[in-house]
């Protein structure tokens, strides 16, 4: 009996070691994604372009920001791990947004440059998110498939070694927990099987957003740097967790409305509009004989 228990423990330990060794392997899947990720030099240039909107004021009543530390989201991009990311400022100074030019064309050029830098920085961070999320999803899918395969292997080893049903049940349950945890990651980060569709929705919404801002009628174009900053925040919200959930929900709702309308039309025997008629071919040029077709020979 002692030998049987020892043999079971030995096999279980070997299986556990094989699992720990295998799960460290990352899924290798070639792709055509641009490598490396968007350049950090681009990131620096965008940030400096945004900082050009600031002006130093000598107002004695101005708040200099002393004691105010920069906020960094736990999973945020762009800030260094240590020190204040705004420590390029030497001493306590008063910062304000620069006034825009009184000339309409110059003002629009200034704000267009500012908006373009903000949109570009947002696109850079958004692209990084989807790139990292895609690679992470591939690795989690690899781990999920691996855990299911190893689950079967460990169960077979324990069965052959004479382990009881309790031990097998615990092992199976542990691998089920791993799979459930991976699914939780997919739900939390919106990187499930439809992640490419989510990215497509984000890009389409951002393109529409920029089109409205830069439209010739000027209705959505900001009038100063403060309102331009708010426009950039609205653009960036599209690639946030909340923004992506809203896009997915809207897409599903729009699709549902389309399907419901199709069902309603079918129920009411609504005939869909006929396609436009195919235009007749143009007549041959003057002087060119007509081609004879479908001529049946006689005799």
Short mmCIF file of C-alpha atoms in Angstrom, two decimals:
data_model
loop_
_atom_site.label_atom_id
_atom_site.label_comp_id
_atom_site.label_asym_id
_atom_site.label_seq_id
_atom_site.Cartn_x
_atom_site.Cartn_y
_atom_site.Cartn_z
CA UNK A 1 0.00 0.00 0.00
CA UNK A 2 2.86 2.34 0.86
CA UNK A 3 4.43 1.70 -2.51
CA UNK A 4 1.11 2.44 -4.25
CA UNK A 5 0.72 5.76 -2.43
CA UNK A 6 4.32 6.67 -3.16
CA UNK A 7 3.89 5.83 -6.83
CA UNK A 8 0.71 7.92 -7.02
CA UNK A 9 2.41 10.88 -5.38
CA UNK A 10 5.37 10.55 -7.71
CA UNK A 11 3.19 10.54 -10.82
CA UNK A 12 1.09 13.42 -9.54
CA UNK A 13 4.21 15.47 -8.87
CA UNK A 14 5.58 14.68 -12.32
CA UNK A 15 2.31 15.71 -13.91
CA UNK A 16 2.27 18.95 -11.93
CA UNK A 17 5.81 19.73 -13.04
CA UNK A 18 4.88 19.06 -16.65
CA UNK A 19 1.95 21.44 -16.34
CA UNK A 20 4.02 24.21 -14.78
CA UNK A 21 6.65 23.81 -17.46
CA UNK A 22 4.23 23.75 -20.37
CA UNK A 23 2.04 26.64 -19.31
CA UNK A 24 5.04 28.93 -19.54
CA UNK A 25 5.20 28.34 -23.28
CA UNK A 26 3.67 31.12 -25.33
CA UNK A 27 1.58 30.37 -28.37
CA UNK A 28 3.63 30.94 -31.50
CA UNK A 29 1.53 32.25 -34.33
CA UNK A 30 3.06 34.26 -37.18
CA UNK A 31 1.24 37.38 -38.27
CA UNK A 32 1.73 40.44 -40.47
CA UNK A 33 1.35 43.01 -37.71
CA UNK A 34 3.74 45.94 -37.82
CA UNK A 35 6.73 45.35 -35.57
CA UNK A 36 7.66 47.02 -33.35
CA UNK A 37 4.70 48.78 -31.80
CA UNK A 38 4.09 52.44 -32.70
CA UNK A 39 7.30 54.37 -32.11
CA UNK A 40 7.96 55.96 -28.76
CA UNK A 41 9.47 58.87 -30.70
CA UNK A 42 6.02 59.49 -32.18
CA UNK A 43 4.59 59.38 -28.68
CA UNK A 44 7.10 61.97 -27.45
CA UNK A 45 6.45 64.23 -30.43
CA UNK A 46 2.68 64.08 -29.92
CA UNK A 47 3.05 64.92 -26.22
CA UNK A 48 5.32 67.87 -26.96
CA UNK A 49 2.86 69.15 -29.57
CA UNK A 50 0.11 69.07 -26.95
CA UNK A 51 2.33 70.88 -24.43
CA UNK A 52 2.82 73.70 -26.90
CA UNK A 53 -0.72 74.81 -26.04
CA UNK A 54 0.42 75.88 -22.55
CA UNK A 55 1.55 79.36 -21.59
CA UNK A 56 3.33 80.59 -18.46
CA UNK A 57 1.50 83.31 -16.60
CA UNK A 58 2.83 85.76 -14.02
CA UNK A 59 -0.53 86.17 -12.34
CA UNK A 60 0.10 86.28 -8.58
CA UNK A 61 -3.27 84.68 -7.85
CA UNK A 62 -2.63 81.76 -10.19
CA UNK A 63 -2.58 78.20 -8.82
CA UNK A 64 0.88 76.78 -9.39
CA UNK A 65 -0.02 73.13 -8.82
CA UNK A 66 2.26 72.73 -5.82
CA UNK A 67 1.51 69.50 -4.00
CA UNK A 68 -0.60 68.20 -6.87
CA UNK A 69 0.63 64.84 -8.15
CA UNK A 70 -0.14 63.37 -11.55
CA UNK A 71 -2.84 60.75 -11.75
CA UNK A 72 -1.92 57.41 -13.30
CA UNK A 73 -4.46 54.71 -13.93
CA UNK A 74 -3.32 51.24 -12.91
CA UNK A 75 -3.36 49.99 -16.50
CA UNK A 76 -2.74 53.37 -18.14
CA UNK A 77 -0.16 54.12 -20.81
CA UNK A 78 2.15 57.05 -21.26
CA UNK A 79 3.38 57.76 -17.71
CA UNK A 80 6.67 56.62 -16.29
CA UNK A 81 6.68 54.27 -13.33
CA UNK A 82 8.58 56.69 -11.09
CA UNK A 83 8.68 60.44 -10.60
CA UNK A 84 6.19 63.01 -11.76
CA UNK A 85 5.64 62.71 -15.54
CA UNK A 86 5.36 66.49 -15.69
CA UNK A 87 8.72 67.11 -14.01
CA UNK A 88 10.00 68.88 -17.10
CA UNK A 89 8.77 72.01 -15.29
CA UNK A 90 11.48 73.58 -13.13
CA UNK A 91 10.10 75.30 -10.07
CA UNK A 92 6.54 76.21 -9.27
CA UNK A 93 5.10 78.17 -12.17
CA UNK A 94 1.63 79.17 -13.29
CA UNK A 95 0.36 77.37 -16.37
CA UNK A 96 -2.62 78.33 -18.51
CA UNK A 97 -3.82 77.50 -21.98
CA UNK A 98 -2.55 79.94 -24.58
CA UNK A 99 -5.10 82.30 -26.11
CA UNK A 100 -5.77 81.54 -29.74
CA UNK A 101 -5.02 83.93 -32.57
CA UNK A 102 -7.57 86.60 -33.41
CA UNK A 103 -7.20 85.74 -37.09
CA UNK A 104 -9.76 83.09 -38.03
CA UNK A 105 -7.49 81.13 -40.38
CA UNK A 106 -4.55 81.15 -37.95
CA UNK A 107 -6.81 80.12 -35.07
CA UNK A 108 -8.17 77.18 -37.04
CA UNK A 109 -4.64 76.12 -38.01
CA UNK A 110 -3.45 76.26 -34.37
CA UNK A 111 -6.38 74.24 -33.08
CA UNK A 112 -6.20 71.79 -35.99
CA UNK A 113 -2.56 71.05 -35.14
CA UNK A 114 -3.48 70.59 -31.48
CA UNK A 115 -6.40 68.30 -32.28
CA UNK A 116 -4.33 66.29 -34.76
CA UNK A 117 -1.67 65.68 -32.11
CA UNK A 118 -4.30 64.61 -29.59
CA UNK A 119 -6.01 62.30 -32.05
CA UNK A 120 -2.65 60.84 -33.10
CA UNK A 121 -1.59 60.13 -29.51
CA UNK A 122 -4.96 58.50 -28.85
CA UNK A 123 -4.64 56.34 -31.98
CA UNK A 124 -1.16 55.28 -30.88
CA UNK A 125 -2.35 54.17 -27.44
CA UNK A 126 -5.44 52.53 -28.92
CA UNK A 127 -3.33 50.56 -31.42
CA UNK A 128 -1.06 49.41 -28.61
CA UNK A 129 -4.05 48.22 -26.62
CA UNK A 130 -5.43 46.09 -29.45
CA UNK A 131 -1.97 44.73 -30.31
CA UNK A 132 -1.23 43.69 -26.73
CA UNK A 133 -4.77 42.40 -26.24
CA UNK A 134 -4.55 40.31 -29.41
CA UNK A 135 -1.25 38.73 -28.39
CA UNK A 136 -2.54 38.16 -24.87
CA UNK A 137 -5.67 36.53 -26.25
CA UNK A 138 -3.59 34.17 -28.37
CA UNK A 139 -1.51 33.18 -25.35
CA UNK A 140 -4.60 32.65 -23.20
CA UNK A 141 -6.21 30.55 -25.92
CA UNK A 142 -3.01 28.53 -26.12
CA UNK A 143 -3.06 28.10 -22.34
CA UNK A 144 -6.73 27.13 -22.38
CA UNK A 145 -6.17 24.45 -25.02
CA UNK A 146 -3.07 23.25 -23.21
CA UNK A 147 -4.84 23.03 -19.85
CA UNK A 148 -7.65 20.96 -21.36
CA UNK A 149 -5.13 18.59 -22.94
CA UNK A 150 -3.05 18.26 -19.78
CA UNK A 151 -6.26 17.78 -17.78
CA UNK A 152 -6.96 14.61 -19.76
CA UNK A 153 -3.35 13.48 -19.45
CA UNK A 154 -3.21 13.94 -15.67
CA UNK A 155 -6.57 12.21 -15.25
CA UNK A 156 -5.30 9.22 -17.21
CA UNK A 157 -2.09 9.02 -15.15
CA UNK A 158 -3.98 9.16 -11.85
CA UNK A 159 -6.43 6.54 -13.05
CA UNK A 160 -3.64 4.18 -14.11
CA UNK A 161 -1.85 4.70 -10.80
CA UNK A 162 -4.93 3.73 -8.82
CA UNK A 163 -5.79 7.17 -7.41
CA UNK A 164 -9.29 7.58 -6.05
CA UNK A 165 -12.16 9.54 -7.60
CA UNK A 166 -11.59 12.38 -5.14
CA UNK A 167 -8.08 13.04 -6.42
CA UNK A 168 -9.24 12.92 -10.03
CA UNK A 169 -12.13 15.25 -9.26
CA UNK A 170 -9.84 17.80 -7.59
CA UNK A 171 -7.50 17.75 -10.56
CA UNK A 172 -10.30 18.21 -13.07
CA UNK A 173 -11.77 21.00 -10.98
CA UNK A 174 -8.48 22.88 -10.83
CA UNK A 175 -8.14 22.94 -14.59
CA UNK A 176 -11.75 24.01 -14.94
CA UNK A 177 -10.94 26.93 -12.68
CA UNK A 178 -8.05 27.92 -14.96
CA UNK A 179 -10.33 27.92 -17.98
CA UNK A 180 -12.94 29.97 -16.13
CA UNK A 181 -10.31 32.50 -15.11
CA UNK A 182 -9.15 32.90 -18.71
CA UNK A 183 -12.72 33.46 -19.81
CA UNK A 184 -12.98 36.12 -17.12
CA UNK A 185 -10.02 37.95 -18.65
CA UNK A 186 -11.68 37.84 -22.06
CA UNK A 187 -14.88 39.34 -20.68
CA UNK A 188 -13.07 42.01 -18.65
CA UNK A 189 -11.00 43.29 -21.56
CA UNK A 190 -13.49 42.77 -24.40
CA UNK A 191 -11.01 40.53 -26.17
CA UNK A 192 -13.21 37.56 -26.87
CA UNK A 193 -13.66 35.93 -30.26
CA UNK A 194 -15.15 39.16 -31.65
CA UNK A 195 -12.21 41.39 -30.73
CA UNK A 196 -11.43 42.21 -34.41
CA UNK A 197 -15.03 43.34 -34.79
CA UNK A 198 -14.67 45.58 -31.72
CA UNK A 199 -11.51 47.12 -33.19
CA UNK A 200 -13.32 47.70 -36.48
CA UNK A 201 -16.15 49.45 -34.65
CA UNK A 202 -13.70 51.67 -32.76
CA UNK A 203 -11.86 52.70 -35.93
CA UNK A 204 -15.10 53.44 -37.76
CA UNK A 205 -16.42 55.53 -34.88
CA UNK A 206 -13.15 57.46 -34.60
CA UNK A 207 -13.13 58.17 -38.33
CA UNK A 208 -16.69 59.49 -38.11
CA UNK A 209 -15.76 61.56 -35.04
CA UNK A 210 -12.86 63.26 -36.83
CA UNK A 211 -14.96 63.84 -39.92
CA UNK A 212 -17.55 65.71 -37.85
CA UNK A 213 -14.93 67.79 -36.02
CA UNK A 214 -13.15 68.88 -39.21
CA UNK A 215 -16.31 69.31 -41.27
CA UNK A 216 -16.43 72.49 -43.33
CA UNK A 217 -19.54 73.80 -41.57
CA UNK A 218 -17.44 74.19 -38.40
CA UNK A 219 -20.31 73.33 -36.05
CA UNK A 220 -18.28 70.79 -34.05
CA UNK A 221 -14.93 72.60 -34.30
CA UNK A 222 -13.68 74.01 -30.97
CA UNK A 223 -13.19 77.72 -30.42
CA UNK A 224 -10.21 77.56 -28.01
CA UNK A 225 -7.73 75.17 -26.42
CA UNK A 226 -10.01 74.38 -23.49
CA UNK A 227 -12.82 73.16 -25.72
CA UNK A 228 -10.28 71.42 -28.00
CA UNK A 229 -9.03 69.48 -24.99
CA UNK A 230 -12.60 68.34 -24.30
CA UNK A 231 -12.93 67.22 -27.93
CA UNK A 232 -9.79 65.08 -27.59
CA UNK A 233 -11.16 63.55 -24.38
CA UNK A 234 -14.35 62.63 -26.22
CA UNK A 235 -12.34 61.06 -29.04
CA UNK A 236 -10.22 59.06 -26.58
CA UNK A 237 -13.33 57.78 -24.79
CA UNK A 238 -14.17 55.74 -27.89
CA UNK A 239 -11.22 53.44 -27.18
CA UNK A 240 -11.97 53.15 -23.45
CA UNK A 241 -13.64 50.13 -21.87
CA UNK A 242 -16.93 52.01 -21.46
CA UNK A 243 -16.76 53.42 -24.97
CA UNK A 244 -16.13 50.02 -26.52
CA UNK A 245 -19.01 48.47 -24.60
CA UNK A 246 -21.31 51.21 -25.85
CA UNK A 247 -20.17 50.63 -29.42
CA UNK A 248 -20.74 46.88 -29.13
CA UNK A 249 -24.17 47.47 -27.59
CA UNK A 250 -25.11 49.96 -30.30
CA UNK A 251 -23.93 47.60 -33.02
CA UNK A 252 -26.00 44.75 -31.60
CA UNK A 253 -29.01 47.04 -31.19
CA UNK A 254 -28.72 48.31 -34.77
CA UNK A 255 -28.41 44.76 -36.08
CA UNK A 256 -31.40 43.68 -33.99
CA UNK A 257 -33.49 46.56 -35.33
CA UNK A 258 -32.58 45.59 -38.89
CA UNK A 259 -33.55 41.96 -38.32
CA UNK A 260 -36.78 42.93 -36.56
CA UNK A 261 -37.69 45.21 -39.45
CA UNK A 262 -37.03 42.39 -41.92
CA UNK A 263 -39.29 40.06 -39.92
CA UNK A 264 -41.99 42.73 -39.73
CA UNK A 265 -41.80 43.36 -43.46
CA UNK A 266 -42.11 39.65 -44.16
CA UNK A 267 -45.09 39.38 -41.80
CA UNK A 268 -46.81 42.27 -43.56
CA UNK A 269 -45.90 40.94 -47.01
CA UNK A 270 -43.98 44.05 -47.81
CA UNK A 271 -42.31 43.64 -51.18
CA UNK A 272 -38.73 44.91 -51.08
CA UNK A 273 -37.91 47.55 -53.67
CA UNK A 274 -36.90 46.14 -57.03
CA UNK A 275 -33.31 46.63 -58.12
CA UNK A 276 -32.75 49.36 -60.70
CA UNK A 277 -33.05 48.21 -64.34
CA UNK A 278 -29.89 47.29 -66.15
CA UNK A 279 -29.11 50.02 -68.69
CA UNK A 280 -29.18 49.01 -72.36
CA UNK A 281 -25.82 48.80 -74.15
CA UNK A 282 -24.85 51.93 -76.06
CA UNK A 283 -25.54 51.95 -79.84
CA UNK A 284 -22.58 51.27 -82.15
CA UNK A 285 -20.74 54.22 -83.62
CA UNK A 286 -22.10 55.69 -86.84
CA UNK A 287 -20.84 53.83 -89.89
CA UNK A 288 -19.95 50.65 -88.02
CA UNK A 289 -22.00 47.60 -89.17
CA UNK A 290 -24.13 45.81 -86.62
CA UNK A 291 -22.87 42.44 -85.47
CA UNK A 292 -25.08 39.57 -86.55
CA UNK A 293 -25.89 37.23 -83.69
CA UNK A 294 -27.96 34.07 -83.47
CA UNK A 295 -28.02 33.67 -87.27
CA UNK A 296 -29.43 30.29 -88.26
CA UNK A 297 -27.86 28.97 -91.48
CA UNK A 298 -30.28 27.89 -94.22
CA UNK A 299 -29.84 24.49 -95.82
#
